[in-house]
Amino acid sequence: FFSNSPCSMREWDTVVDFDEYLKVLQRTAEIPLENVATKGHSIKTLAGGVSTLNSKVQQSKDVEERYILLWRLVSFAAKTQKHPDYKTRLAQECKQVVSYTANKALTELETITDTDVKELYDKQMAQAKQRQDERQKQQEQEAKIMELKREREAEMEKRRKEAEAEREKQEAEQRAQEQKERQEKQEYWRRIEAEQKKEMDRQQLERYNQWKQAEDTRRHQMDVERQARWEWEKTRTERRRRLFWNFNDPPARPISSGVRQPRRGLVNLGNTCYMNSVLQALYGTSLADAFLHRTKDIEKDLNINNQLGFSGRVAGAFFSIMNEMNHQTSYPVQPRSFKDTIGRCNQAFQGYQQQDSHDFMRTLLDALHEDLNRVKKRTLDLPEISSKGKTDEEVAKESWAQYKSNNDSVLVDLFAFIEKSCLSCPKCGEVSKKFSPQMSLEVPIPQVNEAVELEDCIKLHTKEETLEPGSLWECSGCRAKVQAKKKLELWTAPQVLTLTLKRFQTAAFMTHSYANKITKEIYIPREFDLADYLPPSEFTSLYELVAVINHEGSLNGGHYTAEVRGRYDNTWFWFSDERFQQAQSYKPTQAYQLLYRRMANQRRKVSPTGQASSPYAAQEGGWVPVPQRMPSAPSVQPSNRLQPAATGATAAAT
């Protein structure tokens, strides 16, 4: 109900006389209460409003404000008296409050004279004039400010025009400079284009000369390639003639006098074809000559007290089987006594399961070596030979001497050779060299599409490789386990070289492993030179093939056969247990073990120890020379020392 004055300050400023002033006061004092009775307010609420206005009147100190509030109080009381409930009995108390307050307000209004109102008018007019003067002064200041602004804008416009003129002048100068530079660049590029054209003409001439020279070179290369192709065709023809041969083709050198070689088959006792093939192959080597024609030397070398040996039983059994095979008769040899002896010495060969010929040959040669070891007292705990500060020759000599101090037999004289193993650290460059004596050489088979020769297998064996992550080498230089680079080399050549082709391999797939056989064709030469894989030497390293052990079939079931060249008549025969006949052509997919014999050297050389240690030691690195061919093949009766122990079934078989 108590809104602000309906007259604004601007309305007070428009008062020009006293009457107008009184009208403004009246409008200010009035309150729009026409609808008070219809707005739902109770008489008690309206009476409270009268009391509130009265309180505001009492609190007001300003005469004008008090005058206005009194008029408003009187007006509000008059409006309240028009309320429908004003005349009822329940509004008696409210009526008294309203009447008392209204009468009091009218009384106080009467005390305010026209002089007081005139003073209020004069005061209000003075304040209005002061406000008008202030507004005029402010307008004058704003006019000055606008004048200064116009002057500043004029100055800025002048400066802008001057700057615009200066900018246009600079742009004109810049355009002139750019035009000049553009002309200079055009002149420069015209000169460059002329030089480039001249250079292109020169290069074109040079390219023509190069093309002409390349064309001449190409034609010459085509002629060279044509010549090389012709030479390759010629070489391939010779190579095919060398690789694709039959066993009984005319040999490259003359055959000895027509002494017939005794040949007999071996009875298959039940999956013993692996043993029969190995025995037939060894029968064609110098080892058989040593047992058949140098019996006294074999008896002298017999070492029955060797703890690693078998009391001479294996040597006696081998002597007996070689002697039986050397008798010419139509009946096959019964090798049961030999089989039982080997079975007692090695349980793996006791039964009649299928076995590997390579494992059997290695076991047999090791057993013969221990039975015929000339070293009666072994040296234990041999120190490791270091290669630091030493030449390869010195390390090889020390390694061979250390090996010979515990191993010295006819097997070593015939089959042993030194293989050099070199490990190099990729971090610090440390190199470790080891010279290890070996009795046989196992070579991998290259998995390539073209034809594979035996020399390809040897090259792959001597190729440098990096160790697998699971086979780390602890370097002695940086003390770290690294994937070292490993390289194998042949250091010396044996008298009888036993080569095994790794046709059987084991592969892993996820959590399972399986074995398979490689049936790749491998072409083996009748003669080949090992000099390319050995250190330079004045002696020849030419080998001739004397025996081939074949495996036909798969891992689950197979059969071993052998082709062996006669030691006396050079005639090749094919052996399949009891059956044998003249051999025809070799089988490239079945060849498994190869036995080569070293041809006679042009001059002799003692072993690394300085002198020959037996009638078999000589030549290069302490190996046997080619035995002299015997004019006949007499049978040799075994002595008591070489007679195998005859107990039980063995005695009956003998």
XYZ file of C-alpha atoms in Angstrom:
654
model
C 0.000 0.000 0.000
C 2.980 2.326 0.498
C 4.533 2.823 -2.848
C 6.988 5.617 -3.602
C 5.910 9.086 -4.611
C 4.173 9.097 -8.030
C 6.014 12.341 -8.842
C 9.544 12.043 -10.071
C 12.424 14.481 -9.598
C 11.987 15.756 -13.155
C 8.327 16.629 -12.352
C 9.443 18.724 -9.371
C 11.861 20.571 -11.628
C 8.939 21.629 -13.900
C 7.114 23.498 -11.087
C 6.871 27.180 -12.043
C 4.538 28.619 -9.400
C 3.123 27.869 -5.978
C -0.216 26.521 -7.179
C 1.537 23.982 -9.353
C 3.611 23.039 -6.372
C 0.492 22.386 -4.283
C -0.915 20.168 -7.027
C 2.292 18.153 -7.102
C 2.150 17.714 -3.324
C -1.434 16.525 -3.570
C -0.592 13.993 -6.285
C 2.336 12.847 -4.243
C 0.193 12.339 -1.143
C -2.547 10.369 -2.913
C -2.453 6.570 -2.946
C -4.306 4.476 -5.534
C -6.664 2.734 -3.111
C -9.859 2.718 -5.163
C -10.089 -1.068 -5.034
C -8.985 -1.580 -1.445
C -12.343 -2.975 -0.406
C -12.466 -5.377 -3.352
C -8.959 -6.819 -3.006
C -9.863 -9.072 -0.090
C -8.033 -7.114 2.649
C -9.582 -7.339 6.075
C -10.462 -4.248 8.128
C -7.822 -5.324 10.623
C -5.167 -5.267 7.917
C -6.214 -1.809 6.766
C -6.176 -0.599 10.352
C -2.659 -1.979 10.654
C -1.734 0.006 7.527
C -3.054 3.203 9.166
C -0.917 2.469 12.236
C 2.136 1.872 10.056
C 1.669 5.187 8.237
C 1.299 6.882 11.585
C 4.603 5.384 12.696
C 6.304 6.663 9.514
C 4.868 10.138 10.216
C 6.275 10.099 13.734
C 9.703 9.009 12.460
C 9.896 11.614 9.687
C 11.986 14.724 10.385
C 11.663 16.471 7.052
C 8.732 18.916 6.898
C 7.905 18.189 3.281
C 8.052 14.439 3.775
C 6.005 14.722 6.972
C 3.449 16.885 5.160
C 3.099 14.329 2.381
C 2.859 11.406 4.823
C 0.132 13.193 6.810
C -1.935 13.772 3.645
C -1.369 10.131 2.732
C -2.461 9.010 6.205
C -5.634 11.069 6.027
C -6.414 9.764 2.552
C -5.747 6.145 3.621
C -7.974 6.535 6.681
C -10.767 7.887 4.488
C -10.423 4.942 2.146
C -10.437 2.539 5.124
C -13.668 3.982 6.450
C -15.312 2.945 3.172
C -14.567 -0.754 3.907
C -17.756 -2.907 4.159
C -16.786 -4.215 7.624
C -15.985 -0.789 9.035
C -19.471 -0.279 10.513
C -19.796 -3.746 12.032
C -19.485 -4.503 15.723
C -16.380 -6.608 15.285
C -14.469 -3.631 13.778
C -15.162 -1.390 16.782
C -11.525 -1.454 17.957
C -10.176 -0.853 14.438
C -12.676 2.002 13.971
C -11.353 3.715 17.103
C -7.723 3.368 15.935
C -8.532 4.718 12.469
C -10.641 7.590 13.747
C -8.089 8.572 16.373
C -5.218 8.458 13.946
C -7.099 10.336 11.226
C -8.209 13.074 13.616
C -4.676 13.403 14.964
C -3.341 13.697 11.401
C -5.923 16.365 10.474
C -5.055 18.308 13.597
C -1.383 18.215 12.727
C -2.123 19.254 9.126
C -3.950 22.288 10.468
C -0.848 23.295 12.375
C 1.126 23.439 9.120
C 0.433 26.909 7.771
C 0.716 28.251 4.292
C 3.899 29.967 5.357
C 5.450 26.585 6.132
C 4.318 25.264 2.789
C 5.669 28.421 1.147
C 9.000 27.833 2.767
C 8.910 24.299 1.460
C 8.098 25.680 -1.950
C 10.970 28.187 -1.835
C 13.317 25.465 -0.676
C 12.157 23.134 -3.412
C 12.496 25.877 -6.013
C 16.023 26.688 -4.841
C 16.970 23.039 -5.095
C 15.402 22.858 -8.550
C 17.318 26.015 -9.667
C 20.537 24.563 -8.263
C 19.958 21.383 -10.153
C 19.210 23.386 -13.302
C 22.417 25.406 -12.893
C 24.351 22.198 -12.417
C 22.773 20.761 -15.551
C 23.639 23.913 -17.514
C 27.189 23.838 -16.236
C 27.419 20.192 -17.173
C 26.061 20.980 -20.640
C 28.689 23.708 -21.056
C 31.395 21.263 -20.026
C 30.014 18.687 -22.428
C 30.035 21.337 -25.193
C 33.693 22.130 -24.456
C 34.468 18.420 -24.434
C 32.706 18.003 -27.772
C 34.667 20.983 -29.173
C 37.928 19.454 -27.985
C 36.850 16.127 -29.451
C 36.069 17.741 -32.808
C 39.448 19.517 -32.767
C 41.197 16.212 -31.895
C 39.303 14.413 -34.623
C 40.280 17.136 -37.086
C 43.907 16.792 -35.997
C 43.713 13.038 -36.301
C 42.107 13.350 -39.738
C 44.932 15.666 -40.776
C 47.517 13.252 -39.487
C 45.685 10.356 -41.125
C 45.735 12.139 -44.480
C 49.418 12.924 -44.054
C 50.094 9.279 -43.117
C 47.991 8.126 -46.059
C 49.979 10.370 -48.357
C 53.239 9.080 -46.882
C 52.035 5.493 -47.206
C 51.013 6.061 -50.832
C 54.425 7.562 -51.459
C 56.149 4.562 -49.862
C 53.930 2.159 -51.765
C 54.791 3.927 -54.982
C 58.486 3.672 -54.140
C 58.034 0.019 -53.158
C 56.184 -0.723 -56.406
C 58.981 0.921 -58.300
C 61.544 -1.139 -56.360
C 59.564 -4.336 -56.933
C 59.284 -3.542 -60.605
C 63.022 -3.045 -60.741
C 63.667 -6.311 -58.828
C 61.169 -8.118 -61.059
C 63.000 -6.920 -64.113
C 66.340 -7.974 -62.575
C 64.906 -11.426 -61.726
C 63.514 -11.816 -65.200
C 66.902 -10.923 -66.587
C 68.541 -13.359 -64.132
C 66.178 -16.191 -65.039
C 66.614 -15.516 -68.739
C 70.342 -15.828 -68.193
C 69.819 -18.997 -66.072
C 67.543 -20.511 -68.720
C 70.147 -19.810 -71.324
C 72.804 -21.479 -69.175
C 70.471 -24.393 -68.384
C 69.690 -24.858 -72.036
C 73.382 -24.862 -72.741
C 73.920 -27.314 -69.869
C 71.035 -29.498 -71.076
C 72.553 -29.598 -74.510
C 75.854 -30.600 -72.944
C 74.180 -33.207 -70.685
C 72.166 -34.532 -73.597
C 75.360 -34.962 -75.527
C 76.986 -36.540 -72.486
C 73.988 -38.860 -71.980
C 74.179 -39.847 -75.579
C 77.850 -40.628 -75.141
C 77.077 -42.545 -71.940
C 74.254 -44.411 -73.659
C 76.537 -45.244 -76.519
C 79.205 -46.389 -74.091
C 76.604 -48.372 -72.057
C 75.271 -49.886 -75.240
C 78.767 -50.911 -76.226
C 79.307 -52.271 -72.705
C 75.980 -54.109 -72.814
C 76.813 -55.685 -76.118
C 80.201 -56.631 -74.782
C 78.540 -57.978 -71.597
C 76.130 -59.969 -73.733
C 79.058 -61.422 -75.571
C 80.751 -62.187 -72.251
C 77.537 -63.692 -70.836
C 77.075 -65.692 -73.999
C 80.615 -66.956 -73.617
C 80.054 -67.544 -69.893
C 76.809 -69.373 -70.649
C 78.631 -71.536 -73.099
C 81.343 -72.154 -70.508
C 78.628 -72.824 -67.882
C 76.903 -75.273 -70.179
C 80.213 -76.936 -70.727
C 80.931 -76.957 -66.986
C 77.415 -78.185 -66.221
C 77.883 -80.996 -68.691
C 81.124 -81.922 -67.015
C 79.503 -81.482 -63.584
C 76.560 -83.671 -64.533
C 78.986 -86.188 -65.888
C 80.800 -85.950 -62.538
C 77.666 -86.093 -60.335
C 75.378 -88.345 -62.334
C 77.506 -91.430 -62.390
C 77.054 -95.146 -61.912
C 78.990 -97.043 -59.327
C 80.759 -99.270 -61.813
C 81.516 -96.665 -64.461
C 85.151 -96.666 -65.565
C 87.063 -95.036 -62.691
C 89.229 -91.979 -63.066
C 92.336 -93.983 -62.227
C 93.464 -97.509 -63.197
C 92.025 -100.511 -61.370
C 94.369 -102.796 -59.467
C 95.220 -106.266 -60.629
C 92.240 -108.581 -60.861
C 92.234 -109.925 -57.320
C 88.719 -110.894 -56.394
C 87.300 -109.258 -53.301
C 85.586 -111.681 -50.909
C 81.979 -110.610 -50.362
C 79.287 -112.108 -48.147
C 75.892 -110.993 -47.029
C 74.800 -110.616 -43.399
C 71.726 -112.289 -41.956
C 69.025 -109.908 -40.716
C 68.323 -111.002 -37.150
C 65.268 -108.771 -36.921
C 65.509 -105.057 -37.716
C 69.313 -105.336 -37.797
C 69.751 -103.883 -41.285
C 71.341 -100.785 -39.682
C 74.117 -102.992 -38.208
C 74.629 -104.986 -41.390
C 74.999 -101.826 -43.486
C 77.571 -100.320 -41.098
C 79.608 -103.552 -41.047
C 79.600 -103.785 -44.855
C 80.689 -100.118 -45.110
C 83.537 -100.553 -42.568
C 84.608 -103.702 -44.381
C 85.483 -101.474 -47.338
C 87.750 -99.140 -45.320
C 91.291 -99.267 -44.002
C 89.948 -100.315 -40.602
C 89.187 -103.780 -41.992
C 92.727 -103.951 -43.429
C 94.129 -103.116 -39.984
C 92.173 -105.954 -38.325
C 92.757 -108.484 -41.106
C 96.381 -107.866 -42.063
C 97.987 -106.260 -39.002
C 96.728 -108.574 -36.293
C 99.887 -108.379 -34.211
C 99.656 -104.613 -33.971
C 95.990 -104.885 -32.977
C 96.855 -107.450 -30.280
C 99.603 -105.160 -29.048
C 97.180 -102.256 -28.757
C 94.515 -104.292 -26.947
C 93.663 -102.606 -23.608
C 91.641 -105.017 -21.480
C 92.076 -102.943 -18.297
C 90.534 -99.750 -19.679
C 87.672 -98.773 -17.378
C 85.932 -97.043 -20.276
C 86.414 -100.062 -22.516
C 84.835 -103.493 -22.640
C 87.814 -105.754 -21.839
C 88.538 -106.255 -25.526
C 85.229 -108.005 -26.226
C 84.085 -105.470 -28.851
C 87.480 -105.593 -30.609
C 87.379 -109.425 -30.577
C 83.833 -109.538 -31.926
C 84.691 -107.027 -34.667
C 87.792 -109.035 -35.583
C 85.692 -112.208 -35.828
C 82.981 -110.644 -37.985
C 85.546 -109.042 -40.324
C 87.351 -112.390 -40.618
C 84.107 -114.194 -41.432
C 83.165 -111.588 -44.048
C 86.624 -112.027 -45.611
C 85.953 -115.755 -46.340
C 84.636 -116.360 -49.815
C 81.590 -118.607 -49.592
C 77.998 -118.601 -50.782
C 76.508 -118.600 -47.293
C 75.726 -115.324 -45.519
C 77.429 -114.449 -42.253
C 75.441 -114.986 -39.046
C 76.206 -111.843 -36.944
C 74.354 -112.954 -33.799
C 77.523 -113.240 -31.677
C 78.582 -109.735 -32.708
C 75.056 -108.406 -32.045
C 74.962 -109.955 -28.569
C 78.383 -108.509 -27.714
C 77.352 -105.001 -28.761
C 74.052 -105.414 -26.877
C 75.866 -106.311 -23.652
C 78.120 -103.296 -24.054
C 75.292 -100.895 -24.906
C 71.757 -101.648 -23.752
C 70.278 -99.525 -26.556
C 71.191 -102.272 -29.023
C 70.139 -105.293 -26.948
C 66.739 -105.790 -28.504
C 65.535 -105.875 -32.064
C 63.980 -102.448 -32.405
C 64.732 -100.163 -35.310
C 67.916 -98.159 -34.738
C 69.907 -95.432 -36.455
C 72.997 -96.485 -38.407
C 74.816 -93.286 -37.474
C 74.280 -93.922 -33.753
C 75.402 -97.527 -34.166
C 78.553 -96.600 -36.087
C 79.466 -93.950 -33.507
C 78.894 -96.426 -30.663
C 80.928 -99.126 -32.428
C 83.856 -96.836 -33.229
C 83.925 -95.467 -29.663
C 83.888 -98.985 -28.221
C 86.677 -100.144 -30.574
C 88.697 -97.041 -29.667
C 88.430 -97.720 -25.933
C 89.298 -101.438 -26.395
C 92.352 -100.521 -28.512
C 93.439 -97.379 -26.642
C 97.235 -97.430 -26.345
C 97.075 -95.135 -23.315
C 97.118 -97.422 -20.301
C 96.906 -94.679 -17.678
C 94.675 -91.701 -18.330
C 95.328 -88.166 -17.107
C 92.319 -86.790 -15.275
C 91.270 -83.172 -14.892
C 93.071 -81.876 -17.954
C 93.340 -78.055 -17.943
C 91.377 -76.034 -20.464
C 93.574 -74.716 -23.244
C 93.392 -70.958 -23.654
C 93.762 -69.342 -27.076
C 94.747 -65.872 -25.838
C 98.102 -64.696 -27.145
C 98.631 -67.866 -29.201
C 98.447 -68.651 -32.869
C 95.944 -71.135 -34.213
C 98.747 -73.568 -34.992
C 99.964 -73.488 -31.380
C 96.487 -73.982 -29.934
C 95.746 -76.799 -32.392
C 99.025 -78.530 -31.539
C 98.347 -78.270 -27.797
C 94.756 -79.492 -28.219
C 95.883 -82.473 -30.298
C 98.664 -83.345 -27.830
C 96.227 -83.128 -24.912
C 93.728 -85.329 -26.763
C 96.430 -87.872 -27.668
C 97.547 -88.042 -24.042
C 94.319 -89.896 -23.252
C 93.232 -91.156 -26.691
C 95.626 -93.042 -28.961
C 94.327 -95.918 -31.043
C 94.051 -97.132 -34.591
C 90.595 -95.528 -34.656
C 92.155 -92.143 -33.869
C 94.810 -92.728 -36.529
C 92.165 -93.473 -39.141
C 89.061 -91.428 -38.302
C 90.081 -88.555 -36.021
C 90.413 -84.973 -37.225
C 90.393 -81.521 -35.631
C 87.480 -79.121 -35.984
C 87.970 -75.467 -35.106
C 85.131 -73.686 -33.318
C 85.227 -69.891 -33.135
C 82.871 -67.794 -30.945
C 82.943 -63.994 -31.203
C 81.186 -61.526 -28.879
C 79.116 -58.850 -30.717
C 79.574 -56.397 -27.799
C 83.274 -56.336 -26.941
C 84.704 -58.305 -29.879
C 86.164 -61.062 -27.654
C 87.012 -64.187 -29.686
C 87.182 -67.687 -28.203
C 88.782 -70.451 -30.265
C 88.556 -74.137 -29.514
C 90.102 -77.026 -31.423
C 88.097 -80.215 -30.817
C 89.066 -83.654 -32.144
C 86.172 -85.432 -33.889
C 85.581 -88.914 -35.304
C 82.820 -88.081 -37.791
C 81.343 -85.062 -39.520
C 77.601 -84.343 -39.506
C 76.531 -81.800 -42.114
C 73.102 -80.135 -42.560
C 71.124 -80.173 -45.781
C 70.356 -76.788 -47.399
C 66.616 -76.221 -47.857
C 66.752 -74.723 -51.334
C 64.882 -75.371 -54.546
C 67.823 -76.112 -56.783
C 69.925 -79.253 -56.755
C 72.139 -79.770 -53.712
C 75.656 -81.146 -53.835
C 77.714 -82.540 -50.999
C 79.937 -79.473 -51.038
C 76.831 -77.302 -50.430
C 76.218 -79.236 -47.212
C 79.815 -78.744 -46.087
C 79.610 -75.023 -46.899
C 76.446 -74.721 -44.817
C 78.171 -76.555 -41.955
C 81.095 -74.102 -41.997
C 78.901 -71.014 -42.468
C 78.913 -68.435 -39.682
C 75.712 -68.388 -37.624
C 74.284 -66.541 -34.622
C 73.420 -68.531 -31.520
C 69.762 -68.934 -30.592
C 68.366 -66.837 -27.667
C 68.134 -70.020 -25.617
C 71.845 -70.856 -26.156
C 73.583 -67.721 -24.926
C 77.362 -67.706 -24.511
C 79.022 -66.106 -21.483
C 81.763 -63.898 -22.867
C 85.040 -63.987 -20.937
C 85.776 -60.399 -21.962
C 82.657 -58.446 -20.894
C 81.198 -61.215 -18.646
C 77.822 -60.920 -20.355
C 75.634 -63.619 -21.849
C 75.313 -62.750 -25.519
C 74.112 -64.223 -28.802
C 77.590 -64.876 -30.090
C 78.510 -65.560 -33.694
C 79.692 -69.130 -34.178
C 81.760 -70.503 -37.030
C 83.029 -74.037 -37.529
C 86.072 -74.828 -39.669
C 87.941 -77.997 -40.529
C 91.521 -77.741 -39.333
C 92.881 -81.167 -40.301
C 91.727 -83.980 -42.578
C 91.366 -87.630 -41.483
C 92.458 -90.696 -43.376
C 88.881 -92.004 -43.476
C 86.254 -89.270 -43.558
C 82.845 -90.328 -42.267
C 80.130 -87.920 -43.420
C 76.559 -88.102 -42.119
C 73.817 -86.132 -43.858
C 71.298 -84.773 -41.354
C 68.222 -86.243 -43.016
C 66.366 -86.703 -39.733
C 65.311 -83.578 -37.910
C 62.978 -82.665 -35.066
C 60.672 -79.665 -35.379
C 58.452 -78.026 -32.759
C 54.884 -76.860 -33.371
C 53.223 -75.028 -30.468
C 53.481 -77.458 -27.525
C 54.272 -80.565 -29.594
C 57.379 -81.743 -31.388
C 57.575 -84.059 -34.332
C 60.332 -85.642 -36.394
C 60.509 -85.944 -40.126
C 62.910 -87.085 -42.793
C 64.424 -84.870 -45.471
C 64.248 -86.710 -48.798
C 66.001 -84.025 -50.830
C 68.263 -85.172 -53.632
C 71.924 -84.755 -52.689
C 74.491 -85.415 -55.381
C 77.684 -86.936 -54.087
C 80.920 -86.971 -56.088
C 83.124 -90.009 -56.492
C 86.095 -87.800 -55.728
C 86.275 -84.369 -54.142
C 88.925 -82.076 -52.723
C 88.607 -80.849 -49.123
C 91.313 -78.208 -49.561
C 88.794 -75.340 -49.798
C 87.711 -76.022 -46.191
C 91.184 -76.543 -44.698
C 94.076 -74.170 -43.916
C 96.637 -73.844 -46.721
C 98.822 -76.934 -46.925
C 101.406 -78.390 -49.282
C 99.654 -81.740 -49.137
C 96.681 -82.773 -51.217
C 93.282 -83.339 -49.579
C 91.700 -85.384 -52.337
C 89.200 -88.033 -51.239
C 87.610 -90.956 -53.030
C 84.271 -92.559 -52.132
C 84.484 -96.092 -50.715
C 81.038 -96.708 -49.160
C 77.503 -95.292 -49.062
C 74.854 -96.216 -46.481
C 71.309 -95.612 -47.702
C 68.049 -95.282 -45.811
C 64.836 -95.861 -47.678
C 61.403 -95.338 -46.169
C 60.343 -93.036 -43.330
C 60.887 -92.692 -39.606
C 58.072 -95.106 -38.827
C 59.481 -97.828 -41.027
C 62.547 -98.020 -43.212
C 65.399 -100.174 -44.433
C 69.160 -99.661 -44.595
C 71.282 -100.754 -47.540
C 74.903 -100.144 -48.456
C 76.999 -99.723 -51.593
C 80.625 -100.633 -50.943
C 83.646 -100.505 -53.186
C 86.008 -103.454 -53.070
C 89.361 -102.728 -51.505
C 91.176 -104.840 -54.077
C 89.179 -104.869 -57.305
C 87.451 -101.435 -56.977
C 84.146 -103.052 -57.934
C 81.013 -101.615 -56.309
C 78.460 -103.974 -54.814
C 75.029 -103.287 -53.349
C 74.257 -105.032 -50.029
C 70.816 -105.541 -48.491
C 71.317 -107.909 -45.564
C 71.848 -111.398 -47.114
C 71.446 -110.221 -50.705
C 74.159 -108.449 -52.681
C 74.832 -107.689 -56.323
C 76.830 -105.302 -58.442
C 75.734 -101.750 -57.791
C 74.309 -99.599 -60.557
C 73.629 -95.933 -59.790
C 73.524 -94.273 -56.401
C 70.273 -92.959 -54.933
C 70.432 -89.167 -54.265
C 67.325 -89.183 -52.050
C 68.448 -92.132 -49.876
C 72.157 -91.513 -49.309
C 72.607 -91.096 -45.538
C 76.217 -91.875 -44.561
C 79.242 -91.482 -46.795
C 82.708 -92.932 -46.215
C 85.592 -91.334 -48.114
C 89.203 -92.476 -48.144
C 91.997 -90.000 -48.478
C 94.207 -90.565 -51.489
C 97.954 -90.927 -51.089
C 99.809 -87.656 -50.505
C 102.770 -86.579 -52.540
C 105.002 -86.318 -49.470
C 104.781 -87.472 -45.872
C 104.470 -85.363 -42.781
C 104.701 -86.383 -39.131
C 101.977 -85.738 -36.590
C 101.811 -82.543 -34.524
C 103.509 -84.395 -31.647
C 106.715 -84.626 -33.694
C 106.846 -88.333 -34.500
C 104.621 -91.191 -35.576
C 103.182 -92.995 -32.573
C 102.145 -96.213 -34.358
C 102.527 -98.004 -37.675
C 99.314 -96.215 -38.737
C 100.262 -92.637 -37.754
C 101.869 -90.436 -40.414
C 101.136 -87.803 -42.995
C 99.033 -84.806 -42.034
C 98.038 -84.403 -38.388
C 98.781 -88.032 -37.381
C 96.581 -90.065 -39.699
C 97.068 -93.339 -41.535
C 98.361 -93.381 -45.119
C 96.524 -95.401 -47.737
C 97.265 -99.037 -46.907
C 99.084 -100.998 -49.564
C 96.745 -103.237 -51.477
C 97.282 -106.850 -50.670
C 97.913 -109.217 -53.589
C 95.375 -111.635 -52.142
C 92.831 -111.864 -49.391
C 93.975 -114.689 -47.132
C 91.850 -115.674 -44.193
C 93.248 -114.846 -40.765
C 92.470 -117.010 -37.784
C 91.779 -115.038 -34.614
C 94.264 -115.405 -31.804
C 93.290 -116.130 -28.229
C 93.471 -112.459 -27.234
C 91.065 -111.339 -29.969
C 88.644 -114.239 -29.404
C 85.380 -112.850 -27.981
C 84.169 -114.230 -24.704
C 82.213 -117.430 -25.480
C 79.504 -117.636 -22.872
C 75.965 -118.852 -23.247
C 74.289 -118.017 -26.533
C 77.388 -116.327 -27.828
C 79.432 -119.508 -27.510
C 76.791 -121.491 -29.329
C 76.609 -118.878 -32.109
C 80.395 -118.966 -32.467
